[in-house]
Amino acid sequence: MMTRRNTIVMLMCVELMMNAVNLTLVALSRSLNAMNGQMIVFFVLAIAAAEVSVGLAIIINMFRQRKTIDPDEMTSLQG
Amino acid sequence: MVTHRNPVYGAMGLVMSFLSVAGFYLLLSAPFLAAVQVIIYAGSIMTLFIFVIMLMDLGKDKLEKKNFQWNSAVAALLGFVMLLQLLVITNIGLMPGKMDSWTPEKIKAVTHTRAIAQVLYTDYLYPFEIISFILVAALVGAIILGKKKV
């Protein structure tokens, strides 16, 4: 088992999982002759773009203040 | 993509996997979604990622080896249960019947872009408006978070 210490790579992995779900939605909407799945994929794409922009802005702020993007270093709330 | 220690290699692998998902969309007769996937994911989102990686100049990532952990075992078990469910549903015939009349031939006849537009601006009008509000909120939020002095 391996663990990651990089917030950017964690965000990229979230994108990868979202893509997997999108692929199943498109495949099922093709097999059921429906358009609903593709609509959901459309909205997921928009949400992903919003999520990535805000997430990367947060990561940049994190790096400016702490000089690291290790999520385990963020312990000022004693988490 | 997940196993590389250098985040830039990971980003390149992610671009490749996005492009291949776009190829899957083409095979599933959804060419508009394939184009959107290439433009938004492989174009803009990956540009953002690579810009941020370049801004930070992190060097190599540390990969920690860990011993056996219970949460990964539970995750593997849940994934296996999901796979079994999918196999059972598709083999026993529990799949619901055809939900709508958007056969691939019909989509090809009216072109996929027009088919998406017809559904998007009639049945999904309110989600469409809400998504535009969310995008504006994300835009403003990213600008405020990215300013020099917060």
Short mmCIF file of C-alpha atoms in Angstrom, two decimals:
data_model
loop_
_atom_site.label_atom_id
_atom_site.label_comp_id
_atom_site.label_asym_id
_atom_site.label_seq_id
_atom_site.Cartn_x
_atom_site.Cartn_y
_atom_site.Cartn_z
CA MET A 1 0.00 0.00 0.00
CA MET A 2 1.26 3.44 -0.87
CA THR A 3 0.12 6.80 0.39
CA ARG A 4 0.46 10.19 -1.18
CA ARG A 5 1.77 13.39 0.32
CA ASN A 6 0.75 15.74 -2.44
CA THR A 7 -2.54 17.62 -2.53
CA ILE A 8 -2.34 18.28 -6.29
CA VAL A 9 -2.02 14.58 -7.06
CA MET A 10 -4.94 13.86 -4.74
CA LEU A 11 -7.04 16.36 -6.70
CA MET A 12 -5.98 14.72 -9.97
CA CYS A 13 -7.08 11.35 -8.61
CA VAL A 14 -10.51 12.81 -7.82
CA GLU A 15 -10.74 13.92 -11.45
CA LEU A 16 -9.87 10.41 -12.59
CA MET A 17 -12.63 8.90 -10.45
CA MET A 18 -15.12 11.44 -11.78
CA ASN A 19 -14.17 10.41 -15.31
CA ALA A 20 -14.84 6.78 -14.49
CA VAL A 21 -18.33 7.60 -13.26
CA ASN A 22 -18.95 9.74 -16.34
CA LEU A 23 -18.01 6.83 -18.55
CA THR A 24 -20.49 4.51 -16.83
CA LEU A 25 -23.21 7.14 -17.12
CA VAL A 26 -22.68 7.56 -20.85
CA ALA A 27 -22.53 3.80 -21.39
CA LEU A 28 -25.78 3.22 -19.49
CA SER A 29 -27.58 6.05 -21.24
CA ARG A 30 -26.53 4.53 -24.56
CA SER A 31 -27.78 1.12 -23.54
CA LEU A 32 -31.10 2.44 -22.23
CA ASN A 33 -31.70 4.73 -25.23
CA ALA A 34 -31.94 7.69 -22.87
CA MET A 35 -30.41 11.13 -22.87
CA ASN A 36 -30.48 11.67 -19.09
CA GLY A 37 -27.08 10.14 -18.40
CA GLN A 38 -25.38 12.37 -20.91
CA MET A 39 -27.04 15.40 -19.34
CA ILE A 40 -25.68 14.39 -15.94
CA VAL A 41 -22.23 14.01 -17.48
CA PHE A 42 -22.57 17.51 -18.87
CA PHE A 43 -23.33 18.92 -15.42
CA VAL A 44 -20.57 16.89 -13.81
CA LEU A 45 -18.13 18.42 -16.29
CA ALA A 46 -19.16 21.93 -15.29
CA ILE A 47 -18.95 21.09 -11.59
CA ALA A 48 -15.50 19.55 -12.14
CA ALA A 49 -14.22 22.71 -13.78
CA ALA A 50 -15.52 24.82 -10.89
CA GLU A 51 -14.11 22.42 -8.31
CA VAL A 52 -10.66 22.33 -9.87
CA SER A 53 -10.36 26.09 -10.14
CA VAL A 54 -11.35 26.70 -6.53
CA GLY A 55 -9.31 23.75 -5.26
CA LEU A 56 -6.15 24.87 -7.02
CA ALA A 57 -6.62 28.42 -5.71
CA ILE A 58 -6.85 26.98 -2.19
CA ILE A 59 -3.70 24.90 -2.79
CA ILE A 60 -1.81 27.96 -4.02
CA ASN A 61 -2.77 29.84 -0.86
CA MET A 62 -1.72 26.85 1.23
CA PHE A 63 1.68 26.85 -0.48
CA ARG A 64 2.11 30.59 0.00
CA GLN A 65 1.50 30.38 3.72
CA ARG A 66 3.24 27.12 4.64
CA LYS A 67 5.70 26.43 1.76
CA THR A 68 4.38 22.88 1.54
CA ILE A 69 1.34 21.14 0.12
CA ASP A 70 1.47 18.15 2.40
CA PRO A 71 -2.05 17.78 3.79
CA ASP A 72 -0.69 16.30 7.00
CA GLU A 73 1.16 19.55 7.73
CA MET A 74 -2.11 21.44 7.98
CA THR A 75 -2.58 20.97 11.69
CA SER A 76 -3.22 24.47 12.97
CA LEU A 77 -6.76 23.44 13.87
CA GLN A 78 -5.30 20.45 15.78
CA GLY A 79 -6.92 18.01 13.36
CA MET B 1 -0.57 7.86 -13.51
CA VAL B 2 -1.00 7.09 -9.84
CA THR B 3 2.33 5.38 -9.32
CA HIS B 4 4.66 8.04 -10.69
CA ARG B 5 6.56 10.03 -8.12
CA ASN B 6 6.93 13.10 -10.30
CA PRO B 7 3.60 14.97 -10.46
CA VAL B 8 4.28 16.15 -14.04
CA TYR B 9 4.42 12.55 -15.27
CA GLY B 10 1.18 11.94 -13.41
CA ALA B 11 -0.41 14.90 -15.18
CA MET B 12 0.72 13.60 -18.58
CA GLY B 13 -0.76 10.19 -17.81
CA LEU B 14 -3.98 11.89 -16.77
CA VAL B 15 -4.12 13.70 -20.14
CA MET B 16 -3.72 10.36 -21.90
CA SER B 17 -6.51 8.78 -19.88
CA PHE B 18 -8.82 11.77 -20.54
CA LEU B 19 -8.16 11.45 -24.26
CA SER B 20 -8.91 7.75 -24.19
CA VAL B 21 -12.16 8.41 -22.32
CA ALA B 22 -13.00 10.84 -25.12
CA GLY B 23 -12.40 7.97 -27.54
CA PHE B 24 -14.83 5.83 -25.55
CA TYR B 25 -17.43 8.60 -25.83
CA LEU B 26 -16.95 8.57 -29.60
CA LEU B 27 -17.50 4.82 -29.66
CA LEU B 28 -20.65 5.25 -27.54
CA SER B 29 -22.05 7.60 -30.21
CA ALA B 30 -21.65 10.76 -28.13
CA PRO B 31 -19.33 12.90 -30.28
CA PHE B 32 -20.33 16.18 -28.64
CA LEU B 33 -19.37 14.87 -25.22
CA ALA B 34 -16.07 13.66 -26.66
CA ALA B 35 -15.31 17.13 -27.99
CA VAL B 36 -16.29 18.70 -24.67
CA GLN B 37 -14.12 16.20 -22.83
CA VAL B 38 -11.09 17.05 -24.98
CA ILE B 39 -11.63 20.80 -24.72
CA ILE B 40 -12.53 21.10 -21.03
CA TYR B 41 -10.67 18.23 -19.37
CA ALA B 42 -7.62 17.67 -21.54
CA GLY B 43 -7.44 21.35 -22.46
CA SER B 44 -8.30 23.68 -19.64
CA ILE B 45 -8.30 21.56 -16.48
CA MET B 46 -4.96 19.94 -17.24
CA THR B 47 -3.49 23.33 -18.18
CA LEU B 48 -4.53 24.58 -14.75
CA PHE B 49 -2.94 21.57 -13.07
CA ILE B 50 0.33 21.90 -14.95
CA PHE B 51 0.46 25.63 -14.28
CA VAL B 52 0.08 25.06 -10.56
CA ILE B 53 2.69 22.27 -10.55
CA MET B 54 5.04 24.59 -12.40
CA LEU B 55 4.37 27.46 -9.98
CA MET B 56 5.26 25.41 -6.95
CA ASP B 57 8.42 23.65 -8.08
CA LEU B 58 7.98 20.74 -5.73
CA GLY B 59 10.39 18.18 -7.05
CA LYS B 60 9.75 14.53 -6.45
CA ASP B 61 7.00 13.29 -4.28
CA LYS B 62 7.62 11.05 -1.33
CA LEU B 63 5.87 7.74 -1.56
CA GLU B 64 5.42 6.12 1.79
CA LYS B 65 5.13 2.41 2.16
CA LYS B 66 2.57 1.48 4.72
CA ASN B 67 1.66 -1.80 6.24
CA PHE B 68 -1.71 -3.45 5.87
CA GLN B 69 -4.55 -1.09 6.59
CA TRP B 70 -8.13 -1.94 7.33
CA ASN B 71 -9.66 0.81 5.23
CA SER B 72 -8.07 -0.49 2.03
CA ALA B 73 -9.37 -3.97 2.79
CA VAL B 74 -12.87 -2.59 3.29
CA ALA B 75 -12.55 -0.59 0.06
CA ALA B 76 -11.52 -3.69 -1.88
CA LEU B 77 -14.43 -5.63 -0.41
CA LEU B 78 -16.92 -2.91 -1.32
CA GLY B 79 -15.54 -2.73 -4.85
CA PHE B 80 -15.92 -6.48 -5.21
CA VAL B 81 -19.54 -6.30 -3.99
CA MET B 82 -20.21 -3.55 -6.56
CA LEU B 83 -18.75 -5.71 -9.32
CA LEU B 84 -20.89 -8.66 -8.26
CA GLN B 85 -23.98 -6.47 -8.24
CA LEU B 86 -23.25 -5.23 -11.75
CA LEU B 87 -22.70 -8.75 -13.03
CA VAL B 88 -25.91 -10.01 -11.40
CA ILE B 89 -27.96 -7.10 -12.72
CA THR B 90 -26.71 -7.43 -16.27
CA ASN B 91 -26.97 -11.21 -16.41
CA ILE B 92 -30.27 -11.96 -14.72
CA GLY B 93 -32.13 -9.43 -16.80
CA LEU B 94 -32.86 -6.92 -14.09
CA MET B 95 -31.90 -4.12 -16.45
CA PRO B 96 -34.84 -1.74 -16.86
CA GLY B 97 -36.37 -1.54 -20.28
CA LYS B 98 -35.62 1.21 -22.73
CA MET B 99 -36.30 4.46 -20.94
CA ASP B 100 -36.66 6.76 -23.89
CA SER B 101 -36.62 6.80 -27.65
CA TRP B 102 -33.11 8.18 -28.19
CA THR B 103 -31.74 5.30 -30.19
CA PRO B 104 -28.27 5.75 -31.70
CA GLU B 105 -29.84 5.93 -35.16
CA LYS B 106 -32.16 8.74 -34.10
CA ILE B 107 -29.29 10.62 -32.47
CA LYS B 108 -27.24 10.21 -35.61
CA ALA B 109 -30.17 11.42 -37.73
CA VAL B 110 -30.65 14.68 -35.81
CA THR B 111 -26.92 14.97 -34.91
CA HIS B 112 -25.79 14.52 -31.34
CA THR B 113 -25.30 18.22 -30.61
CA ARG B 114 -28.88 19.00 -31.55
CA ALA B 115 -30.17 16.06 -29.51
CA ILE B 116 -28.29 17.31 -26.43
CA ALA B 117 -29.57 20.83 -26.98
CA GLN B 118 -33.15 19.64 -27.30
CA VAL B 119 -33.02 17.86 -23.95
CA LEU B 120 -30.88 20.49 -22.21
CA TYR B 121 -33.11 23.46 -22.99
CA THR B 122 -36.39 21.72 -22.25
CA ASP B 123 -36.21 19.11 -19.51
CA TYR B 124 -33.01 20.34 -17.88
CA LEU B 125 -33.55 24.10 -18.08
CA TYR B 126 -33.43 24.77 -14.33
CA PRO B 127 -30.28 22.67 -13.69
CA PHE B 128 -28.70 24.51 -16.60
CA GLU B 129 -29.41 27.88 -14.97
CA ILE B 130 -28.20 26.64 -11.58
CA ILE B 131 -24.96 25.38 -13.10
CA SER B 132 -24.30 28.80 -14.58
CA PHE B 133 -24.71 30.34 -11.11
CA ILE B 134 -22.29 27.77 -9.70
CA LEU B 135 -19.74 28.60 -12.38
CA VAL B 136 -19.98 32.31 -11.64
CA ALA B 137 -19.57 31.60 -7.92
CA ALA B 138 -16.50 29.45 -8.62
CA LEU B 139 -15.03 32.16 -10.83
CA VAL B 140 -15.43 34.83 -8.16
CA GLY B 141 -14.18 32.47 -5.46
CA ALA B 142 -11.07 31.50 -7.41
CA ILE B 143 -10.23 35.14 -8.13
CA ILE B 144 -10.66 36.15 -4.49
CA LEU B 145 -8.62 33.19 -3.25
CA GLY B 146 -5.89 33.77 -5.81
CA LYS B 147 -5.35 37.44 -5.07
CA LYS B 148 -2.02 38.47 -3.64
CA LYS B 149 -3.28 39.79 -0.33
CA VAL B 150 -6.19 37.79 0.99
#
